[in-house]
Coordinates of C-alpha atoms in Angstrom, one line a residue:
Chain A
M1 CA 3.5 -74.7 23.9
E2 CA 3.1 -78.3 22.9
K3 CA -0.4 -77.7 21.5
L4 CA 1.0 -74.7 19.5
L5 CA 3.8 -76.8 18.1
R6 CA 1.3 -79.5 17.1
I7 CA -0.9 -76.9 15.3
L8 CA 2.1 -75.5 13.5
E9 CA 3.3 -78.9 12.4
E10 CA -0.2 -79.8 11.0
N11 CA -0.7 -76.5 9.2
C12 CA 2.8 -75.6 8.0
P13 CA 4.2 -79.0 6.8
G14 CA 7.8 -79.0 5.7
I15 CA 8.5 -75.7 7.4
D16 CA 11.1 -75.6 10.2
V17 CA 9.3 -73.2 12.4
L18 CA 11.7 -73.6 15.3
G19 CA 14.7 -72.9 13.1
S20 CA 14.0 -69.2 12.7
D21 CA 12.9 -66.1 14.6
R22 CA 12.3 -64.2 11.3
L23 CA 9.5 -66.4 10.0
I24 CA 7.5 -63.5 8.5
D25 CA 10.4 -61.2 7.7
D26 CA 12.1 -63.9 5.7
E27 CA 8.9 -65.0 4.1
I28 CA 9.1 -68.5 5.5
L29 CA 5.5 -68.0 6.5
T30 CA 3.3 -66.1 4.0
S31 CA 0.2 -64.2 4.6
L32 CA -1.8 -67.2 3.4
D33 CA -0.1 -69.4 6.0
V34 CA -0.8 -66.8 8.7
V35 CA -4.5 -66.7 7.9
V36 CA -4.9 -70.5 8.1
L37 CA -2.9 -70.5 11.3
V38 CA -4.9 -67.7 12.9
G39 CA -8.2 -69.6 12.3
E40 CA -6.7 -72.7 14.0
L41 CA -5.2 -70.8 16.9
N42 CA -8.5 -69.0 17.5
D43 CA -10.4 -72.3 17.7
A44 CA -7.7 -74.2 19.6
F45 CA -7.0 -71.6 22.3
G46 CA -10.3 -69.8 22.5
V47 CA -8.8 -66.5 21.6
S48 CA -9.7 -63.8 19.1
I49 CA -6.7 -62.7 17.1
T50 CA -7.7 -59.5 15.3
V51 CA -6.2 -57.6 12.3
D52 CA -4.3 -55.4 14.7
D53 CA -2.5 -58.4 16.0
L54 CA -1.3 -59.4 12.5
V55 CA 2.1 -57.8 12.7
P56 CA 5.4 -59.6 11.9
E57 CA 6.5 -59.2 15.6
N58 CA 3.6 -61.5 16.7
F59 CA 4.4 -64.3 14.1
N60 CA 8.1 -64.1 13.6
S61 CA 8.8 -67.0 16.0
V62 CA 7.0 -69.8 17.9
Q63 CA 7.8 -67.9 21.1
A64 CA 6.2 -64.7 19.7
M65 CA 3.1 -66.7 18.8
Y66 CA 3.0 -68.3 22.2
D67 CA 3.3 -64.9 23.9
L68 CA 0.5 -63.5 21.7
I69 CA -1.8 -66.3 22.7
C70 CA -1.0 -65.9 26.4
R71 CA -1.6 -62.1 26.1
L72 CA -5.0 -62.7 24.6
G73 CA -5.9 -65.0 27.5
G74 CA -5.5 -68.3 25.6
R75 CA -6.5 -71.5 27.3
Chain B
M1 CA 6.3 -32.9 -17.8
S2 CA 7.3 -36.5 -18.5
I3 CA 9.8 -37.9 -16.0
N4 CA 11.9 -39.3 -18.8
S5 CA 12.5 -36.0 -20.3
A6 CA 15.3 -33.4 -20.2
A7 CA 12.8 -30.9 -18.7
F8 CA 12.2 -33.2 -15.7
L9 CA 15.9 -33.6 -15.1
L10 CA 16.4 -29.8 -15.2
F11 CA 13.5 -29.3 -12.8
L12 CA 14.9 -32.0 -10.5
A13 CA 18.4 -30.5 -10.5
V14 CA 16.9 -27.1 -9.5
A15 CA 14.7 -28.6 -6.8
V16 CA 17.7 -30.6 -5.3
A17 CA 19.9 -27.5 -5.3
V18 CA 17.3 -25.3 -3.6
Y19 CA 16.4 -28.1 -1.1
Y20 CA 20.0 -28.2 0.3
L21 CA 20.4 -24.4 0.2
V22 CA 17.4 -23.8 2.4
P23 CA 17.7 -24.2 6.2
K24 CA 16.7 -27.7 7.4
R25 CA 13.3 -26.8 9.0
G26 CA 12.1 -25.2 5.7
R27 CA 13.2 -28.0 3.5
Y28 CA 9.8 -29.8 3.5
L29 CA 8.3 -26.6 2.0
V30 CA 10.8 -26.9 -0.9
L31 CA 9.5 -30.4 -1.5
L32 CA 5.9 -29.2 -1.3
A33 CA 6.5 -26.3 -3.7
A34 CA 8.3 -28.7 -6.2
S35 CA 5.4 -31.1 -5.9
A36 CA 2.8 -28.4 -6.6
F37 CA 4.8 -27.1 -9.5
F38 CA 5.2 -30.6 -11.0
Y39 CA 1.5 -31.3 -10.7
L40 CA 0.4 -27.9 -12.0
C41 CA 2.6 -28.5 -15.1
Y42 CA 0.5 -31.6 -15.7
S43 CA -3.0 -30.1 -15.3
L44 CA -4.7 -27.4 -13.2
K45 CA -8.0 -29.4 -13.1
A46 CA -6.2 -32.5 -11.8
A47 CA -4.3 -30.4 -9.3
I48 CA -7.7 -29.0 -8.0
Y49 CA -9.0 -32.5 -7.6
L50 CA -5.8 -33.6 -5.8
L51 CA -6.2 -30.6 -3.4
F52 CA -9.8 -31.7 -2.8
T53 CA -8.6 -35.2 -1.9
V54 CA -5.8 -33.9 0.3
A55 CA -8.3 -31.6 2.2
A56 CA -10.9 -34.3 2.6
T57 CA -8.6 -36.9 3.9
Y58 CA -6.8 -34.4 6.1
G59 CA -10.1 -33.5 7.7
A60 CA -11.2 -37.0 8.0
A61 CA -8.0 -38.1 9.7
L62 CA -8.4 -35.3 12.2
G63 CA -12.0 -36.4 12.8
L64 CA -11.0 -40.0 13.4
G65 CA -8.3 -38.9 15.8
A66 CA -10.7 -36.7 17.7
L67 CA -13.2 -39.6 18.0
R68 CA -10.4 -41.8 19.5
R69 CA -9.4 -39.0 21.9
R70 CA -13.0 -38.5 23.1
E71 CA -13.3 -42.3 23.5
R72 CA -10.2 -42.3 25.7
A73 CA -11.3 -39.2 27.7
E74 CA -14.7 -40.7 28.5
G75 CA -12.9 -43.8 29.7
A76 CA -15.0 -46.2 27.7
D77 CA -14.7 -49.1 30.0
A78 CA -17.9 -50.9 29.5
A79 CA -18.1 -53.1 26.4
A80 CA -21.4 -51.6 25.3
V81 CA -19.9 -48.0 25.4
R82 CA -16.8 -49.2 23.5
R83 CA -19.0 -50.7 20.9
V84 CA -20.8 -47.4 20.4
W85 CA -17.5 -45.6 19.9
L86 CA -16.2 -48.3 17.6
R87 CA -19.4 -47.9 15.5
R88 CA -18.9 -44.2 15.2
R89 CA -15.3 -44.5 14.2
R90 CA -16.3 -47.2 11.7
L91 CA -19.0 -45.0 10.2
A92 CA -16.6 -42.1 9.9
L93 CA -14.0 -44.3 8.2
A94 CA -16.5 -45.9 5.9
A95 CA -17.8 -42.5 4.8
I96 CA -14.5 -41.1 3.8
L97 CA -13.4 -44.4 2.1
V98 CA -16.6 -44.5 0.1
L99 CA -16.0 -40.9 -1.0
N100 CA -12.4 -41.7 -1.9
F101 CA -13.1 -44.9 -3.9
T102 CA -16.3 -43.6 -5.5
T103 CA -14.6 -40.7 -7.0
L104 CA -11.8 -42.9 -8.2
A105 CA -14.3 -45.3 -9.7
L106 CA -16.2 -42.4 -11.4
F107 CA -13.0 -41.1 -13.0
K108 CA -11.9 -44.5 -14.1
Y109 CA -15.0 -46.3 -15.1
L110 CA -17.9 -43.9 -15.7
D111 CA -17.5 -43.9 -19.5
S112 CA -17.2 -47.6 -19.5
W113 CA -20.4 -48.0 -17.4
L114 CA -22.2 -45.5 -19.7
G115 CA -21.1 -47.6 -22.7
T116 CA -22.5 -50.7 -21.0
A117 CA -25.8 -48.8 -20.3
N118 CA -25.9 -47.8 -24.0
S119 CA -25.6 -51.4 -25.0
V120 CA -28.4 -52.4 -22.8
L121 CA -30.6 -49.5 -24.1
A122 CA -29.8 -50.6 -27.7
L123 CA -30.8 -54.2 -26.8
A124 CA -34.0 -52.9 -25.4
G125 CA -34.7 -51.1 -28.7
L126 CA -34.5 -47.6 -27.1
S127 CA -33.0 -44.8 -29.1
F128 CA -31.7 -42.8 -26.0
R129 CA -28.0 -42.9 -25.5
F130 CA -25.7 -41.5 -22.8
R131 CA -22.9 -39.3 -24.0
P132 CA -19.4 -40.3 -22.8
L133 CA -18.1 -37.6 -20.4
E134 CA -14.4 -38.2 -21.3
L135 CA -13.2 -37.1 -17.8
L136 CA -9.5 -36.5 -17.5
L137 CA -8.0 -39.2 -15.3
P138 CA -5.8 -37.2 -12.8
L139 CA -2.2 -38.3 -12.9
G140 CA -1.5 -41.0 -10.3
I141 CA -5.0 -40.8 -8.9
S142 CA -5.1 -44.5 -8.0
F143 CA -1.8 -44.2 -6.1
Y144 CA -2.6 -41.2 -4.0
I145 CA -6.2 -42.5 -3.3
F146 CA -4.7 -45.8 -2.1
Q147 CA -1.9 -44.1 -0.1
T148 CA -4.3 -41.7 1.7
S149 CA -6.8 -44.4 2.3
G150 CA -4.1 -46.6 3.9
Y151 CA -3.2 -43.7 6.1
L152 CA -6.8 -43.2 7.2
I153 CA -7.2 -46.9 8.1
D154 CA -4.0 -46.7 10.1
V155 CA -5.4 -43.6 12.0
Y156 CA -8.6 -45.5 12.6
R157 CA -6.7 -48.5 13.9
G158 CA -4.6 -46.2 16.2
K159 CA -1.4 -47.2 14.5
V160 CA -0.5 -43.6 13.6
E161 CA -1.5 -40.2 15.0
P162 CA -3.1 -37.9 12.5
E163 CA -0.9 -35.2 11.0
R164 CA -2.2 -31.9 12.3
H165 CA -0.1 -29.6 10.0
F166 CA -2.0 -29.3 6.7
L167 CA 1.1 -28.5 4.6
K168 CA 3.1 -31.4 6.0
Y169 CA 0.1 -33.7 5.4
A170 CA -0.3 -32.3 1.8
L171 CA 3.4 -33.2 1.2
F172 CA 2.8 -36.8 2.3
A173 CA -0.2 -37.1 -0.1
A174 CA 1.3 -35.3 -3.0
Y175 CA 5.1 -35.8 -2.8
F176 CA 5.9 -35.6 -6.6
P177 CA 8.2 -38.7 -7.1
Q178 CA 5.3 -41.0 -6.1
M179 CA 2.7 -39.2 -8.2
I180 CA 3.4 -41.0 -11.5
Q181 CA 3.0 -44.6 -10.6
G182 CA 3.6 -45.0 -6.9
P183 CA 5.0 -46.7 -5.0
I184 CA 2.1 -46.6 -2.5
N185 CA 4.0 -45.4 0.6
R186 CA 3.2 -45.8 4.2
F187 CA 2.8 -42.7 6.4
Q188 CA 5.0 -44.2 9.3
K189 CA 7.9 -44.7 7.0
L190 CA 7.6 -41.7 4.6
Q191 CA 6.5 -38.8 6.7
P192 CA 9.5 -38.6 9.1
Q193 CA 11.8 -38.5 6.1
L194 CA 9.8 -35.8 4.3
I195 CA 9.5 -33.3 7.1
G196 CA 12.8 -34.0 8.9
G197 CA 15.0 -31.9 6.6
N198 CA 17.6 -34.3 5.5
E199 CA 21.3 -33.7 5.6
F200 CA 23.2 -33.7 2.3
S201 CA 24.9 -37.0 1.7
A202 CA 27.2 -37.4 -1.4
D203 CA 26.7 -41.2 -1.2
Q204 CA 22.9 -40.8 -1.2
V205 CA 23.0 -38.5 -4.2
K206 CA 25.4 -40.9 -6.0
Y207 CA 23.1 -43.9 -5.3
G208 CA 20.1 -41.8 -6.4
V209 CA 21.7 -40.8 -9.7
Q210 CA 22.8 -44.5 -10.4
L211 CA 19.3 -45.7 -9.7
M212 CA 17.8 -43.1 -12.0
I213 CA 20.2 -44.0 -14.8
W214 CA 19.3 -47.7 -14.4
G215 CA 15.6 -47.0 -14.5
M216 CA 15.9 -44.7 -17.5
L217 CA 17.9 -47.3 -19.4
K218 CA 15.2 -50.0 -18.7
K219 CA 12.5 -47.6 -19.9
L220 CA 14.3 -46.1 -23.0
L221 CA 16.1 -49.2 -24.3
I222 CA 13.7 -51.9 -23.6
A223 CA 10.2 -50.7 -22.7
D224 CA 9.9 -47.9 -25.3
T225 CA 11.5 -50.0 -28.0
L226 CA 9.0 -52.8 -27.4
A227 CA 5.9 -50.8 -26.9
P228 CA 5.0 -50.0 -30.6
A229 CA 5.8 -53.6 -31.7
V230 CA 3.7 -55.2 -29.0
A231 CA 0.8 -52.8 -29.7
E232 CA 1.0 -53.7 -33.4
V233 CA 0.4 -57.4 -32.7
F234 CA -2.3 -56.8 -30.1
D235 CA -4.1 -54.3 -32.4
H236 CA -3.9 -56.6 -35.5
F237 CA -3.6 -60.1 -33.9
T238 CA -5.7 -61.7 -36.7
Q239 CA -2.9 -61.0 -39.1
Y240 CA -0.3 -62.9 -37.0
S241 CA 0.3 -66.5 -36.4
G242 CA 0.0 -68.0 -32.9
A243 CA 3.8 -68.1 -32.6
V244 CA 4.2 -64.4 -33.2
I245 CA 1.3 -63.6 -30.8
L246 CA 3.0 -65.7 -28.1
L247 CA 6.3 -63.9 -28.8
A248 CA 4.5 -60.5 -28.5
V249 CA 2.9 -61.5 -25.2
V250 CA 6.3 -62.6 -23.8
L251 CA 7.8 -59.4 -25.0
Y252 CA 5.0 -57.5 -23.4
C253 CA 5.9 -59.1 -20.1
L254 CA 9.4 -57.7 -20.6
Q255 CA 8.1 -54.3 -21.7
L256 CA 5.7 -54.0 -18.7
Y257 CA 8.4 -54.9 -16.2
C258 CA 10.9 -52.5 -17.7
D259 CA 8.3 -49.7 -18.0
F260 CA 6.9 -50.1 -14.4
S261 CA 10.1 -51.0 -12.6
G262 CA 12.2 -48.6 -14.7
G263 CA 9.8 -45.8 -13.8
T264 CA 9.9 -46.8 -10.2
D265 CA 13.7 -46.9 -10.1
L266 CA 13.7 -43.5 -11.7
V267 CA 11.4 -41.9 -9.1
R268 CA 13.0 -43.8 -6.2
G269 CA 16.4 -42.5 -7.4
A270 CA 15.0 -39.0 -7.7
S271 CA 13.6 -39.2 -4.2
Q272 CA 17.0 -40.4 -2.9
L273 CA 18.5 -37.2 -4.1
F274 CA 16.5 -35.5 -1.3
G275 CA 17.5 -38.2 1.2
V276 CA 14.0 -39.7 1.1
E277 CA 13.9 -43.5 0.7
M278 CA 10.6 -44.7 -0.8
M279 CA 9.3 -48.2 -0.6
E280 CA 10.7 -50.9 -2.8
N281 CA 8.2 -52.0 -5.5
F282 CA 9.9 -54.8 -7.5
R283 CA 12.2 -57.6 -6.5
R284 CA 13.0 -59.5 -9.7
P285 CA 9.5 -61.0 -10.1
Y286 CA 10.4 -63.2 -13.0
F287 CA 12.7 -65.2 -10.8
A288 CA 9.6 -66.3 -8.6
H289 CA 9.0 -70.0 -8.1
T290 CA 5.3 -69.7 -7.6
V291 CA 2.5 -67.3 -8.6
D292 CA 2.1 -66.4 -4.9
E293 CA 5.8 -65.5 -4.7
F294 CA 5.5 -63.6 -8.0
W295 CA 2.9 -61.3 -6.4
R296 CA 5.2 -60.8 -3.4
R297 CA 7.9 -59.6 -5.8
W298 CA 5.7 -57.6 -8.3
H299 CA 4.2 -54.2 -7.4
I300 CA 5.1 -54.9 -3.8
S301 CA 3.6 -51.7 -2.4
L302 CA 0.1 -52.6 -3.8
G303 CA 0.5 -56.2 -2.6
E304 CA 1.3 -55.0 0.9
W305 CA -1.6 -52.6 0.8
M306 CA -4.0 -55.3 -0.3
K307 CA -2.7 -57.6 2.3
D308 CA -3.0 -55.2 5.3
Y309 CA -6.2 -53.4 4.4
L310 CA -8.2 -56.0 2.5
F311 CA -6.9 -59.5 2.7
Y312 CA -6.4 -59.7 6.5
P313 CA -9.7 -57.9 7.4
L314 CA -11.6 -60.2 5.0
A315 CA -9.9 -63.4 6.1
L316 CA -10.5 -62.6 9.8
S317 CA -14.0 -61.4 9.3
K318 CA -16.6 -63.3 11.3
G319 CA -18.9 -63.9 8.3
L320 CA -16.2 -65.6 6.3
N321 CA -15.0 -67.6 9.2
R322 CA -18.6 -68.8 9.9
L323 CA -18.8 -69.8 6.2
G324 CA -15.5 -71.7 6.5
K325 CA -16.8 -73.6 9.5
A326 CA -20.2 -74.3 7.9
L327 CA -18.4 -75.8 4.9
R328 CA -16.2 -78.2 6.9
P329 CA -18.8 -80.9 7.2
V330 CA -19.6 -80.6 3.5
V331 CA -16.1 -80.4 1.9
G332 CA -14.1 -81.9 4.7
P333 CA -11.9 -80.3 7.5
R334 CA -9.0 -79.5 5.3
L335 CA -10.9 -77.8 2.4
G336 CA -13.1 -76.1 5.0
K337 CA -10.0 -74.6 6.6
L338 CA -8.8 -73.4 3.3
A339 CA -12.1 -71.8 2.3
V340 CA -11.3 -68.6 4.1
P341 CA -7.9 -67.9 2.6
C342 CA -9.1 -69.0 -0.9
V343 CA -12.2 -66.8 -0.9
S344 CA -10.2 -63.9 0.5
T345 CA -7.5 -64.4 -2.2
L346 CA -10.1 -64.5 -4.9
V347 CA -11.7 -61.3 -3.7
V348 CA -8.3 -59.5 -3.4
F349 CA -7.3 -60.4 -6.9
L350 CA -10.7 -59.5 -8.2
M351 CA -10.1 -56.1 -6.8
V352 CA -6.6 -56.0 -8.3
G353 CA -8.2 -56.8 -11.7
V354 CA -10.8 -54.1 -11.3
W355 CA -8.1 -51.7 -10.2
Q356 CA -6.3 -52.4 -13.5
G357 CA -9.2 -51.1 -15.5
P358 CA -12.8 -51.6 -16.6
G359 CA -14.0 -54.6 -18.6
L360 CA -14.3 -58.3 -18.2
S361 CA -10.7 -59.0 -19.3
N362 CA -9.4 -57.3 -16.2
I363 CA -11.7 -59.3 -14.0
A364 CA -10.6 -62.5 -15.8
Y365 CA -7.0 -61.4 -15.1
G366 CA -7.7 -61.0 -11.4
L367 CA -9.5 -64.3 -11.2
W368 CA -6.8 -66.1 -13.1
N369 CA -4.2 -65.1 -10.6
G370 CA -6.4 -65.5 -7.5
G371 CA -7.6 -68.9 -8.9
L372 CA -4.1 -70.1 -9.4
M373 CA -3.1 -69.2 -5.9
S374 CA -6.1 -70.9 -4.4
L375 CA -5.6 -74.0 -6.5
A376 CA -1.9 -74.1 -5.3
M377 CA -3.1 -74.1 -1.7
I378 CA -5.7 -76.8 -2.3
A379 CA -3.3 -79.0 -4.3
Q380 CA -0.3 -78.6 -2.0
P381 CA -0.5 -82.0 -0.3
A382 CA -1.1 -83.8 -3.6
S383 CA 1.8 -82.1 -5.3
A384 CA 4.1 -82.8 -2.3
K385 CA 3.1 -86.5 -2.4
L386 CA 3.7 -86.6 -6.2
R387 CA 7.2 -85.1 -5.8
E388 CA 8.0 -87.6 -3.0
R389 CA 6.9 -90.5 -5.2
L390 CA 8.9 -89.3 -8.2
G391 CA 11.9 -88.7 -5.9
I392 CA 12.1 -85.0 -6.8
G393 CA 13.9 -83.0 -4.1
H394 CA 12.3 -79.7 -3.3
E395 CA 15.7 -77.9 -3.4
T396 CA 17.2 -79.5 -6.5
R397 CA 18.5 -76.9 -9.0
W398 CA 16.7 -78.2 -12.1
F399 CA 13.4 -78.5 -10.2
R400 CA 13.7 -74.8 -9.2
V401 CA 14.4 -73.9 -12.8
V402 CA 11.3 -75.7 -13.9
Q403 CA 9.3 -73.9 -11.2
V404 CA 10.5 -70.5 -12.4
A405 CA 9.7 -71.4 -16.0
R406 CA 6.2 -72.7 -15.0
T407 CA 5.5 -69.6 -13.0
F408 CA 6.6 -67.4 -16.0
A409 CA 4.3 -69.4 -18.3
L410 CA 1.3 -68.8 -16.0
V411 CA 2.1 -65.1 -15.8
V412 CA 2.3 -64.9 -19.6
V413 CA -1.2 -66.4 -19.9
G414 CA -2.5 -63.8 -17.5
R415 CA -1.0 -61.0 -19.6
Y416 CA -3.2 -62.0 -22.6
F417 CA -6.1 -60.7 -20.5
S418 CA -4.5 -57.7 -18.8
R419 CA -3.0 -56.3 -22.1
S420 CA -5.9 -56.9 -24.5
G421 CA -8.5 -55.0 -22.6
Q422 CA -11.3 -57.1 -24.2
L423 CA -12.2 -60.6 -22.9
M424 CA -13.1 -61.9 -26.3
Q425 CA -9.9 -60.6 -27.8
A426 CA -7.8 -62.3 -25.1
L427 CA -9.6 -65.6 -25.6
R428 CA -9.3 -65.4 -29.4
M429 CA -5.6 -64.6 -29.1
L430 CA -5.2 -67.6 -26.7
K431 CA -7.1 -69.8 -29.1
R432 CA -4.9 -68.6 -32.0
T433 CA -1.7 -69.4 -29.9
V434 CA -2.9 -72.9 -29.2
C435 CA -4.7 -73.9 -32.4
S436 CA -2.9 -71.8 -35.1
F437 CA 0.6 -71.8 -33.7
G438 CA 2.1 -71.9 -37.2
W439 CA 5.4 -73.6 -36.7
R440 CA 6.3 -72.8 -40.3
S441 CA 5.8 -69.1 -39.7
L442 CA 8.8 -69.2 -37.2
G443 CA 11.9 -67.9 -38.7
P444 CA 13.9 -64.7 -39.1
D445 CA 11.1 -63.1 -41.1
A446 CA 8.7 -63.5 -38.2
L447 CA 11.0 -61.5 -35.9
F448 CA 10.9 -58.5 -38.2
S449 CA 7.2 -58.8 -39.1
F450 CA 5.7 -56.6 -36.4
G451 CA 7.8 -53.5 -36.5
L452 CA 11.1 -54.4 -34.8
T453 CA 14.2 -53.7 -36.9
P454 CA 17.4 -55.6 -36.8
V455 CA 19.0 -52.7 -34.8
N456 CA 16.0 -52.8 -32.4
W457 CA 16.7 -56.5 -31.8
V458 CA 20.4 -56.0 -31.2
V459 CA 19.6 -53.2 -28.7
L460 CA 17.0 -55.4 -27.0
L461 CA 19.2 -58.5 -26.8
I462 CA 22.1 -56.6 -25.3
S463 CA 20.0 -54.6 -22.9
T464 CA 18.0 -57.7 -21.8
A465 CA 21.2 -59.7 -21.3
V466 CA 22.6 -57.0 -19.0
L467 CA 19.3 -56.8 -17.2
V468 CA 19.2 -60.6 -16.6
A469 CA 22.9 -60.7 -15.6
V470 CA 22.4 -57.9 -13.0
S471 CA 19.1 -59.5 -11.7
A472 CA 20.9 -62.9 -11.4
L473 CA 23.6 -61.2 -9.3
Q474 CA 21.1 -59.5 -7.1
E475 CA 19.3 -62.8 -6.7
R476 CA 22.5 -64.2 -5.3
G477 CA 22.5 -61.3 -2.8
I478 CA 25.3 -59.3 -4.5
P479 CA 24.6 -55.6 -4.0
I480 CA 25.5 -54.2 -7.4
R481 CA 25.9 -50.5 -6.4
R482 CA 28.2 -51.4 -3.5
T483 CA 30.2 -53.8 -5.6
L484 CA 30.7 -51.2 -8.3
E485 CA 31.8 -48.8 -5.6
K486 CA 34.8 -51.0 -4.7
K487 CA 36.0 -51.1 -8.3
H488 CA 38.7 -48.7 -9.6
W489 CA 37.4 -45.2 -10.2
A490 CA 38.0 -45.5 -13.9
V491 CA 35.6 -48.5 -14.1
Q492 CA 33.0 -46.6 -12.2
F493 CA 33.4 -43.6 -14.5
V494 CA 33.1 -45.7 -17.6
V495 CA 29.9 -47.4 -16.4
L496 CA 28.3 -44.1 -15.4
F497 CA 29.5 -42.4 -18.6
V498 CA 28.1 -45.1 -20.9
G499 CA 24.8 -45.0 -19.1
I500 CA 24.6 -41.2 -19.3
L501 CA 25.7 -41.2 -22.9
V502 CA 23.0 -43.6 -24.0
I503 CA 20.4 -41.5 -22.2
Y504 CA 21.8 -38.4 -23.8
V505 CA 21.7 -39.9 -27.3
F506 CA 18.0 -40.9 -26.7
L507 CA 16.8 -37.6 -25.2
S508 CA 18.7 -35.4 -27.7
G509 CA 17.5 -37.3 -30.8
D510 CA 14.0 -37.4 -32.2
Y511 CA 12.8 -39.4 -29.1
I512 CA 9.4 -38.3 -27.9
P513 CA 9.1 -39.0 -24.2
A514 CA 6.6 -41.9 -23.9
G515 CA 4.2 -42.1 -21.0
Y516 CA 4.2 -44.9 -18.5
V517 CA 1.7 -47.8 -18.7
Y518 CA 0.6 -47.4 -15.1
E519 CA 0.4 -43.6 -14.9
S520 CA -3.0 -43.7 -16.5
I521 CA -4.3 -46.2 -13.9

């Protein structure tokens, strides 16, 4: 989780990612943010996030992102 | 049959009455019959092409579903076997998408391509020329091609099961309110509402009528009043000063918004009469703080389509990511990381430009928007640092006003390209705006110099003031229709009566129903 928070802090400066569980629904994170984030998560955790995983439920909160990484076997 | 005509209102009233008189399980057939009637009134040839698209995409979706089922039945466990099935599904999807978009491109661009070929032939000194085919562009072709293609991709991805019932699928593809200018609906959201047989709801009908009136007022009072005046300046821009050209482009922004969003309100309202809620397409775009946000508020259904079916697949593609990684040592880690979203954004907006129409000006329009968004991403840390140094708070009121004004100005520049249709014309108009602004030409005479009468200006100013006031309230999260509902019945009656009266005056006079800008796209 710490690693994930660090990546979020680096790539989404000025966004309170912990303060919401509707990051996508409320457009706090845009599709541009998500794409940058996915590239970083793939590299950092050795996962392969696909187009099918790019649904709001997987990126609406930090916990949801963490669950997605775990589900994909992230290291 | 124009949707802002008395004939359409009569047709709609009959369709709604029959819909609720028929037993629930047959109601989708009423919608299908109404859709067929509506489209046949437009053109038999276009209806035949629509039927062809419906049949082709229906069959393709069933084929994609069958491939998925066979894959599951064979228990494709091994990676190699899964890859074979994936390749088959990809091939099937690619074939139908190529068919869909090639026919769309032929209808839209063939004559333009032939024109370019003729120019090349002339340059080469050859006398042979291609004759333009002047194909009729079927009504709403872009919208139903995009909608059915989105459905096919969802079937391919396993997000939806293919619709087996041909008539039910035909209704999804050809539901008449969406055939003029969208919105581009999603199967998961639209289909259950279309085939469910909705209960009559007085509230739903009331909301539908209100939305239709609002849409018609935007179209009749603002868009149609402005259209001839804007056309006059664009068609004869050399006769006008830069100031008048700039005014015309700003007015065009208003015209286009009222035309497109007014038409969308009208058809969404018409759809609500049947209890069918279509996707929202506009969320007060001129209140956006950035160009990125503007595109999340303008033509939302196209933006969502582009995001899900083009931007994400591109941005996550192996090739582009490899390119991003290869660039990192050259341009630095930060720019390397941004290469993928920037290139994807540019490609997406290039496609938006191409979708708008043929010609370099549309490509320039797409690249202008994609370029601005990419630039904003790249410059984000620098602009944050600058704001910090200047002590400008991100949330201060005046800063947000400046952001809205800046975004609008950037959108206005883009409209030079999208409206003029010719790259050189757009550039010459821009040059005239900057270099021959003509401060002295500004004055009351300038306002009446391109076809708008004093009465037109009064109508425009009052209508626009109401539009801005309503939009500002909506921006604050105040639901207008629900707020109105809480007022005394007499207030509600007066508001509705005035709206209907204005529309009646327009439709019963010498008003000729004007088409919509995006219906010929």
